[in-house]
PDB file of C-alpha atoms in Angstrom:
ATOM      1  CA  GLY A  11       3.268   3.667  -5.098  1.00 65.00           C
ATOM      2  CA  ALA A  12       1.136   0.973  -3.580  1.00 74.00           C
ATOM      3  CA  VAL A  13      -1.088  -0.965  -5.975  1.00 91.00           C
ATOM      4  CA  VAL A  14      -4.421  -2.643  -5.378  1.00 95.00           C
ATOM      5  CA  SER A  15      -5.905  -4.827  -8.077  1.00 96.00           C
ATOM      6  CA  GLN A  16      -9.367  -6.219  -8.596  1.00 97.00           C
ATOM      7  CA  HIS A  17     -10.489  -9.139 -10.699  1.00 97.00           C
ATOM      8  CA  PRO A  18     -12.522  -9.243 -12.795  1.00 97.00           C
ATOM      9  CA  SER A  19     -12.771  -5.660 -13.984  1.00 96.00           C
ATOM     10  CA  TRP A  20     -16.259  -6.366 -15.274  1.00 97.00           C
ATOM     11  CA  VAL A  21     -18.638  -9.293 -15.152  1.00 97.00           C
ATOM     12  CA  ILE A  22     -22.079 -10.098 -16.505  1.00 97.00           C
ATOM     13  CA  CYS A  23     -24.039 -12.863 -14.837  1.00 96.00           C
ATOM     14  CA  LYS A  24     -27.521 -14.295 -14.881  1.00 96.00           C
ATOM     15  CA  SER A  25     -29.962 -13.658 -12.086  1.00 97.00           C
ATOM     16  CA  GLY A  26     -29.678 -16.276  -9.352  1.00 97.00           C
ATOM     17  CA  THR A  27     -26.019 -17.082  -9.885  1.00 97.00           C
ATOM     18  CA  SER A  28     -23.115 -16.122  -7.616  1.00 97.00           C
ATOM     19  CA  VAL A  29     -20.166 -13.947  -8.517  1.00 97.00           C
ATOM     20  CA  LYS A  30     -16.792 -13.699  -6.787  1.00 97.00           C
ATOM     21  CA  ILE A  31     -14.697 -10.540  -6.912  1.00 98.00           C
ATOM     22  CA  GLU A  32     -11.062 -10.584  -5.795  1.00 97.00           C
ATOM     23  CA  CYS A  33      -9.129  -7.711  -4.275  1.00 96.00           C
ATOM     24  CA  ARG A  34      -5.356  -7.953  -3.952  1.00 96.00           C
ATOM     25  CA  SER A  35      -2.738  -5.653  -2.524  1.00 94.00           C
ATOM     26  CA  LEU A  36       0.142  -6.285  -4.893  1.00 93.00           C
ATOM     27  CA  ASP A  37       3.146  -4.833  -3.132  1.00 89.00           C
ATOM     28  CA  PHE A  38       2.175  -4.480   0.492  1.00 89.00           C
ATOM     29  CA  GLN A  39       0.400  -6.300   3.272  1.00 89.00           C
ATOM     30  CA  ALA A  40      -2.942  -4.749   4.016  1.00 87.00           C
ATOM     31  CA  THR A  41      -3.933  -4.416   7.635  1.00 78.00           C
ATOM     32  CA  THR A  42      -7.540  -3.876   6.668  1.00 88.00           C
ATOM     33  CA  MET A  43      -9.556  -4.035   3.468  1.00 92.00           C
ATOM     34  CA  PHE A  44     -12.832  -2.318   2.725  1.00 93.00           C
ATOM     35  CA  TRP A  45     -15.564  -3.043   0.198  1.00 96.00           C
ATOM     36  CA  TYR A  46     -17.672  -0.300  -1.357  1.00 96.00           C
ATOM     37  CA  ARG A  47     -20.577  -0.225  -3.737  1.00 97.00           C
ATOM     38  CA  GLN A  48     -21.326   2.666  -6.059  1.00 96.00           C
ATOM     39  CA  PHE A  49     -24.526   3.181  -8.029  1.00 94.00           C
ATOM     40  CA  PRO A  50     -24.616   5.540 -11.028  1.00 91.00           C
ATOM     41  CA  LYS A  51     -24.168   9.207 -10.140  1.00 88.00           C
ATOM     42  CA  GLN A  52     -23.824   8.386  -6.445  1.00 92.00           C
ATOM     43  CA  SER A  53     -20.935   8.361  -4.039  1.00 92.00           C
ATOM     44  CA  LEU A  54     -19.153   5.295  -2.724  1.00 93.00           C
ATOM     45  CA  MET A  55     -21.113   3.502  -0.025  1.00 94.00           C
ATOM     46  CA  LEU A  56     -19.143   1.441   2.455  1.00 94.00           C
ATOM     47  CA  MET A  57     -20.416  -2.131   2.605  1.00 96.00           C
ATOM     48  CA  ALA A  58     -18.035  -3.855   4.988  1.00 94.00           C
ATOM     49  CA  THR A  59     -14.686  -3.782   6.726  1.00 92.00           C
ATOM     50  CA  SER A  60     -12.505  -6.853   6.521  1.00 89.00           C
ATOM     51  CA  ASN A  61      -9.515  -7.851   8.620  1.00 85.00           C
ATOM     52  CA  GLU A  62      -7.351 -10.855   7.844  1.00 81.00           C
ATOM     53  CA  GLY A  63      -8.383 -13.940   9.740  1.00 80.00           C
ATOM     54  CA  SER A  64     -11.533 -12.513  11.266  1.00 83.00           C
ATOM     55  CA  LYS A  65     -15.141 -12.038  10.281  1.00 86.00           C
ATOM     56  CA  ALA A  66     -16.041  -8.967   8.306  1.00 91.00           C
ATOM     57  CA  THR A  67     -17.952  -6.115   9.879  1.00 92.00           C
ATOM     58  CA  TYR A  68     -20.917  -5.125   7.744  1.00 95.00           C
ATOM     59  CA  GLU A  69     -22.544  -1.722   7.546  1.00 94.00           C
ATOM     60  CA  GLN A  70     -26.169  -1.363   8.477  1.00 94.00           C
ATOM     61  CA  GLY A  71     -28.457  -2.533   5.711  1.00 94.00           C
ATOM     62  CA  VAL A  72     -25.893  -4.767   4.021  1.00 95.00           C
ATOM     63  CA  GLU A  73     -26.882  -8.445   4.108  1.00 94.00           C
ATOM     64  CA  LYS A  74     -23.932 -10.508   5.293  1.00 93.00           C
ATOM     65  CA  ASP A  75     -25.414 -13.722   3.924  1.00 94.00           C
ATOM     66  CA  LYS A  76     -25.756 -12.198   0.494  1.00 96.00           C
ATOM     67  CA  PHE A  77     -22.382 -10.457   0.328  1.00 97.00           C
ATOM     68  CA  LEU A  78     -19.865 -12.984   1.612  1.00 95.00           C
ATOM     69  CA  ILE A  79     -16.455 -11.611   2.420  1.00 94.00           C
ATOM     70  CA  ASN A  80     -13.406 -13.779   2.920  1.00 90.00           C
ATOM     71  CA  HIS A  81     -10.090 -12.252   3.943  1.00 88.00           C
ATOM     72  CA  ALA A  82      -7.783 -15.230   3.619  1.00 83.00           C
ATOM     73  CA  SER A  83      -4.446 -13.447   3.746  1.00 89.00           C
ATOM     74  CA  LEU A  84      -2.886 -10.035   4.234  1.00 89.00           C
ATOM     75  CA  THR A  85      -2.944  -9.505   0.474  1.00 92.00           C
ATOM     76  CA  LEU A  86      -6.268 -10.992  -0.612  1.00 93.00           C
ATOM     77  CA  SER A  87      -9.915 -10.345   0.153  1.00 94.00           C
ATOM     78  CA  THR A  88     -12.841 -11.707  -1.821  1.00 95.00           C
ATOM     79  CA  LEU A  89     -16.424 -10.535  -2.096  1.00 97.00           C
ATOM     80  CA  THR A  90     -18.988 -13.068  -3.271  1.00 97.00           C
ATOM     81  CA  VAL A  91     -22.385 -11.801  -4.337  1.00 97.00           C
ATOM     82  CA  THR A  92     -24.646 -14.782  -3.806  1.00 97.00           C
ATOM     83  CA  SER A  93     -27.880 -15.337  -5.728  1.00 96.00           C
ATOM     84  CA  ALA A  94     -27.355 -12.111  -7.601  1.00 97.00           C
ATOM     85  CA  HIS A  95     -30.331 -10.075  -8.783  1.00 96.00           C
ATOM     86  CA  PRO A  96     -30.528  -7.146 -11.193  1.00 96.00           C
ATOM     87  CA  GLU A  97     -30.659  -4.688  -8.283  1.00 96.00           C
ATOM     88  CA  ASP A  98     -27.167  -5.905  -7.279  1.00 97.00           C
ATOM     89  CA  SER A  99     -25.811  -4.480 -10.516  1.00 97.00           C
ATOM     90  CA  SER A 100     -23.311  -1.877  -9.425  1.00 97.00           C
ATOM     91  CA  PHE A 101     -19.672  -0.805  -9.369  1.00 97.00           C
ATOM     92  CA  TYR A 102     -17.837  -2.600  -6.554  1.00 98.00           C
ATOM     93  CA  ILE A 103     -14.605  -1.084  -5.265  1.00 97.00           C
ATOM     94  CA  CYS A 104     -12.193  -2.382  -2.691  1.00 96.00           C
ATOM     95  CA  SER A 105      -9.555  -0.511  -0.779  1.00 93.00           C
ATOM     96  CA  ALA A 106      -6.643  -1.631   1.324  1.00 91.00           C
ATOM     97  CA  THR A 107      -4.958   0.048   4.247  1.00 86.00           C
ATOM     98  CA  ARG A 108      -1.210   0.112   4.449  1.00 81.00           C
ATOM     99  CA  ARG A 109       0.758   1.242   7.412  1.00 72.00           C
ATOM    100  CA  GLY A 110       2.837   4.188   6.221  1.00 65.00           C
ATOM    101  CA  SER A 111       4.613   4.972   9.456  1.00 59.00           C
ATOM    102  CA  ALA A 112       4.240   4.468  13.174  1.00 55.00           C
ATOM    103  CA  THR A 113       1.249   6.789  13.233  1.00 58.00           C
ATOM    104  CA  SER A 114      -0.107   6.967   9.714  1.00 64.00           C
ATOM    105  CA  TYR A 115      -2.130   4.524   7.680  1.00 71.00           C
ATOM    106  CA  GLU A 116      -2.678   5.119   4.006  1.00 79.00           C
ATOM    107  CA  GLN A 117      -5.612   4.048   1.899  1.00 84.00           C
ATOM    108  CA  TYR A 118      -5.275   2.618  -1.612  1.00 90.00           C
ATOM    109  CA  PHE A 119      -8.167   1.813  -3.893  1.00 94.00           C
ATOM    110  CA  GLY A 120      -8.677  -0.827  -6.509  1.00 96.00           C
ATOM    111  CA  PRO A 121      -9.863   0.022 -10.031  1.00 96.00           C
ATOM    112  CA  GLY A 122     -13.343  -1.332  -9.383  1.00 97.00           C
ATOM    113  CA  THR A 123     -15.455  -4.185 -10.766  1.00 98.00           C
ATOM    114  CA  ARG A 124     -18.543  -3.493 -12.841  1.00 97.00           C
ATOM    115  CA  LEU A 125     -21.200  -6.128 -12.112  1.00 98.00           C
ATOM    116  CA  THR A 126     -24.213  -6.436 -14.381  1.00 97.00           C
ATOM    117  CA  VAL A 127     -26.880  -8.966 -13.466  1.00 97.00           C
ATOM    118  CA  THR A 128     -29.299  -9.854 -16.251  1.00 96.00           C
TER     119      THR A 128
ATOM    120  CA  ASP B  15     -14.361  12.034  11.797  1.00 57.00           C
ATOM    121  CA  ALA B  16     -15.290  15.616  10.964  1.00 62.00           C
ATOM    122  CA  LYS B  17     -17.877  16.212   8.289  1.00 87.00           C
ATOM    123  CA  THR B  18     -16.966  18.093   5.120  1.00 93.00           C
ATOM    124  CA  THR B  19     -18.939  20.335   2.785  1.00 94.00           C
ATOM    125  CA  GLN B  20     -18.060  20.767  -0.863  1.00 96.00           C
ATOM    126  CA  PRO B  21     -19.803  22.424  -3.803  1.00 97.00           C
ATOM    127  CA  THR B  22     -21.701  19.942  -5.904  1.00 96.00           C
ATOM    128  CA  SER B  23     -20.092  20.942  -9.169  1.00 97.00           C
ATOM    129  CA  MET B  24     -17.560  23.294 -10.706  1.00 97.00           C
ATOM    130  CA  ASP B  25     -16.074  23.878 -14.080  1.00 95.00           C
ATOM    131  CA  CYS B  26     -12.941  25.477 -15.394  1.00 96.00           C
ATOM    132  CA  ALA B  27     -11.191  26.053 -18.671  1.00 97.00           C
ATOM    133  CA  GLU B  28      -8.365  23.846 -19.773  1.00 97.00           C
ATOM    134  CA  GLY B  29      -4.984  25.319 -18.837  1.00 97.00           C
ATOM    135  CA  ARG B  30      -6.394  27.440 -16.041  1.00 97.00           C
ATOM    136  CA  ALA B  31      -6.108  26.735 -12.347  1.00 97.00           C
ATOM    137  CA  ALA B  32      -8.936  24.792 -10.726  1.00 98.00           C
ATOM    138  CA  ASN B  33      -9.563  25.746  -7.107  1.00 98.00           C
ATOM    139  CA  LEU B  34     -11.768  23.324  -5.236  1.00 98.00           C
ATOM    140  CA  PRO B  35     -12.933  24.414  -1.775  1.00 98.00           C
ATOM    141  CA  CYS B  36     -13.822  22.278   1.201  1.00 97.00           C
ATOM    142  CA  ASN B  37     -15.272  23.291   4.536  1.00 96.00           C
ATOM    143  CA  HIS B  38     -14.472  21.219   7.600  1.00 94.00           C
ATOM    144  CA  SER B  39     -15.348  23.500  10.481  1.00 93.00           C
ATOM    145  CA  THR B  40     -15.553  20.667  13.048  1.00 91.00           C
ATOM    146  CA  ILE B  41     -12.086  19.315  12.352  1.00 91.00           C
ATOM    147  CA  SER B  42     -10.172  18.285  15.428  1.00 88.00           C
ATOM    148  CA  GLY B  43      -6.493  18.721  16.173  1.00 87.00           C
ATOM    149  CA  ASN B  44      -5.326  15.272  15.121  1.00 85.00           C
ATOM    150  CA  GLU B  45      -7.330  15.061  11.906  1.00 88.00           C
ATOM    151  CA  TYR B  46      -5.768  15.378   8.494  1.00 90.00           C
ATOM    152  CA  VAL B  47      -7.354  16.721   5.322  1.00 92.00           C
ATOM    153  CA  TYR B  48      -7.212  14.214   2.472  1.00 91.00           C
ATOM    154  CA  TRP B  49      -8.190  14.683  -1.141  1.00 94.00           C
ATOM    155  CA  TYR B  50      -9.082  11.909  -3.556  1.00 94.00           C
ATOM    156  CA  ARG B  51     -10.542  12.017  -7.015  1.00 96.00           C
ATOM    157  CA  GLN B  52     -12.546   9.515  -9.012  1.00 96.00           C
ATOM    158  CA  ILE B  53     -12.486   9.556 -12.755  1.00 95.00           C
ATOM    159  CA  HIS B  54     -15.570   8.008 -14.314  1.00 91.00           C
ATOM    160  CA  SER B  55     -15.729   4.208 -13.885  1.00 89.00           C
ATOM    161  CA  GLN B  56     -12.440   4.023 -12.006  1.00 93.00           C
ATOM    162  CA  GLY B  57     -11.506   3.619  -8.364  1.00 94.00           C
ATOM    163  CA  PRO B  58     -10.649   6.686  -6.276  1.00 94.00           C
ATOM    164  CA  GLN B  59      -7.132   8.027  -6.634  1.00 92.00           C
ATOM    165  CA  TYR B  60      -5.195   9.659  -3.815  1.00 89.00           C
ATOM    166  CA  ILE B  61      -4.148  13.231  -4.562  1.00 93.00           C
ATOM    167  CA  ILE B  62      -2.688  14.878  -1.491  1.00 92.00           C
ATOM    168  CA  HIS B  63      -3.115  15.301   2.232  1.00 90.00           C
ATOM    169  CA  GLY B  64      -2.071  17.729   4.948  1.00 92.00           C
ATOM    170  CA  LEU B  65      -2.417  18.549   8.623  1.00 92.00           C
ATOM    171  CA  LYS B  66      -1.907  22.292   8.910  1.00 91.00           C
ATOM    172  CA  ASN B  67       0.869  23.335   6.569  1.00 89.00           C
ATOM    173  CA  ASN B  68       0.288  23.888   2.887  1.00 94.00           C
ATOM    174  CA  GLU B  69       1.377  20.941   0.797  1.00 95.00           C
ATOM    175  CA  THR B  70       2.385  20.514  -2.823  1.00 96.00           C
ATOM    176  CA  ASN B  71       3.116  17.471  -4.932  1.00 94.00           C
ATOM    177  CA  GLU B  72       3.271  16.673  -8.620  1.00 94.00           C
ATOM    178  CA  MET B  73      -0.500  16.560  -8.885  1.00 94.00           C
ATOM    179  CA  ALA B  74      -1.767  19.470  -6.839  1.00 97.00           C
ATOM    180  CA  SER B  75      -1.379  21.949  -4.020  1.00 98.00           C
ATOM    181  CA  LEU B  76      -3.336  21.942  -0.791  1.00 98.00           C
ATOM    182  CA  ILE B  77      -3.948  25.185   1.044  1.00 98.00           C
ATOM    183  CA  ILE B  78      -5.277  24.858   4.593  1.00 97.00           C
ATOM    184  CA  THR B  79      -6.492  27.947   6.423  1.00 96.00           C
ATOM    185  CA  GLU B  80      -4.797  28.899   9.639  1.00 95.00           C
ATOM    186  CA  ASP B  81      -7.818  27.880  11.728  1.00 95.00           C
ATOM    187  CA  ARG B  82      -7.977  24.623   9.715  1.00 95.00           C
ATOM    188  CA  LYS B  83     -11.693  24.991   9.181  1.00 95.00           C
ATOM    189  CA  SER B  84     -11.419  24.984   5.422  1.00 96.00           C
ATOM    190  CA  SER B  85      -9.035  24.053   2.658  1.00 97.00           C
ATOM    191  CA  THR B  86      -8.595  24.448  -1.075  1.00 98.00           C
ATOM    192  CA  LEU B  87      -7.246  21.948  -3.546  1.00 98.00           C
ATOM    193  CA  ILE B  88      -5.502  23.628  -6.435  1.00 98.00           C
ATOM    194  CA  LEU B  89      -4.858  21.993  -9.776  1.00 98.00           C
ATOM    195  CA  PRO B  90      -2.493  24.601 -11.245  1.00 97.00           C
ATOM    196  CA  HIS B  91      -3.022  23.845 -14.927  1.00 96.00           C
ATOM    197  CA  ALA B  92      -6.162  21.797 -15.372  1.00 97.00           C
ATOM    198  CA  THR B  93      -6.392  19.417 -18.312  1.00 97.00           C
ATOM    199  CA  LEU B  94      -9.346  17.555 -19.763  1.00 97.00           C
ATOM    200  CA  ARG B  95      -8.121  14.442 -17.969  1.00 96.00           C
ATOM    201  CA  ASP B  96      -8.667  16.182 -14.639  1.00 97.00           C
ATOM    202  CA  THR B  97     -12.423  15.958 -15.166  1.00 97.00           C
ATOM    203  CA  ALA B  98     -13.524  13.865 -12.196  1.00 97.00           C
ATOM    204  CA  VAL B  99     -15.335  13.899  -8.864  1.00 97.00           C
ATOM    205  CA  TYR B 100     -13.085  15.274  -6.135  1.00 98.00           C
ATOM    206  CA  TYR B 101     -13.591  14.151  -2.557  1.00 96.00           C
ATOM    207  CA  CYS B 102     -12.367  16.019   0.494  1.00 95.00           C
ATOM    208  CA  ILE B 103     -12.117  13.779   3.547  1.00 92.00           C
ATOM    209  CA  VAL B 104     -11.091  14.646   7.081  1.00 90.00           C
ATOM    210  CA  ARG B 105      -9.675  11.787   9.059  1.00 84.00           C
ATOM    211  CA  ALA B 106      -7.434  10.858  11.906  1.00 78.00           C
ATOM    212  CA  SER B 107      -4.186   9.163  10.998  1.00 68.00           C
ATOM    213  CA  GLY B 108      -4.684   6.112  13.164  1.00 65.00           C
ATOM    214  CA  GLY B 109      -5.331   2.628  11.876  1.00 59.00           C
ATOM    215  CA  SER B 110      -8.889   2.454  13.126  1.00 65.00           C
ATOM    216  CA  TYR B 111     -10.029   4.983  10.545  1.00 70.00           C
ATOM    217  CA  ILE B 112     -12.900   3.836   8.329  1.00 75.00           C
ATOM    218  CA  PRO B 113     -12.935   5.802   5.077  1.00 76.00           C
ATOM    219  CA  THR B 114     -16.303   7.220   4.097  1.00 81.00           C
ATOM    220  CA  PHE B 115     -17.139   9.473   1.190  1.00 88.00           C
ATOM    221  CA  GLY B 116     -19.533  12.366   0.783  1.00 88.00           C
ATOM    222  CA  ARG B 117     -20.902  13.584  -2.544  1.00 90.00           C
ATOM    223  CA  GLY B 118     -17.724  15.362  -3.569  1.00 95.00           C
ATOM    224  CA  THR B 119     -17.343  18.046  -6.234  1.00 97.00           C
ATOM    225  CA  SER B 120     -17.832  17.150  -9.861  1.00 97.00           C
ATOM    226  CA  LEU B 121     -15.197  19.119 -11.751  1.00 98.00           C
ATOM    227  CA  ILE B 122     -15.620  19.510 -15.480  1.00 98.00           C
ATOM    228  CA  VAL B 123     -12.657  20.861 -17.383  1.00 98.00           C
ATOM    229  CA  HIS B 124     -13.718  22.219 -20.747  1.00 96.00           C
ATOM    230  CA  PRO B 125     -11.619  23.097 -23.802  1.00 95.00           C
TER     231      PRO B 125
END
């Protein structure tokens, strides 16, 4: 099956620093990638939609200048949390869309990245 | 995309069948029913999907009612490793779909 990886799997950083999280589709080209954030005991909240070569579309309430998304290729998207603060501590998950057939698109999720800001 | 309603939590005994319901009364004709699960501190995992026929794979069975307004995910022999949050999502198959998640059902499988 299709595989999506994330790196790092966990990271601890100091308040005020920036952290980059990578999302890769390992064996397919992703038409679209999505970034989610998940706080403890809550569901996944969509942050942004990313298409290769174009600017990301952010959900309402998500600061685009704080959460920088770069989708450099059909297999790689990065999320940079700039000037991180403790309230940014969360579980960040990416997903990638693969075209399964002429009419179906399948969604594959990465394993997630646990960010802790101290 | 149609909205779904799931029970907040369920539990079942190890080795027994786990039946997880989902209501999607506003589903439209071109929308599929998808099920994912999320084990603690992991990314969501695809389980199964269907349009109107019942489906079965190595993980689970999906039973969709004839009017398509509800469905049931069946884990035939639940194990402790099936403890997870299960999400029922209704979506069209086209590429413009943006996946969003509700609260899901927290399934606890106990010994």
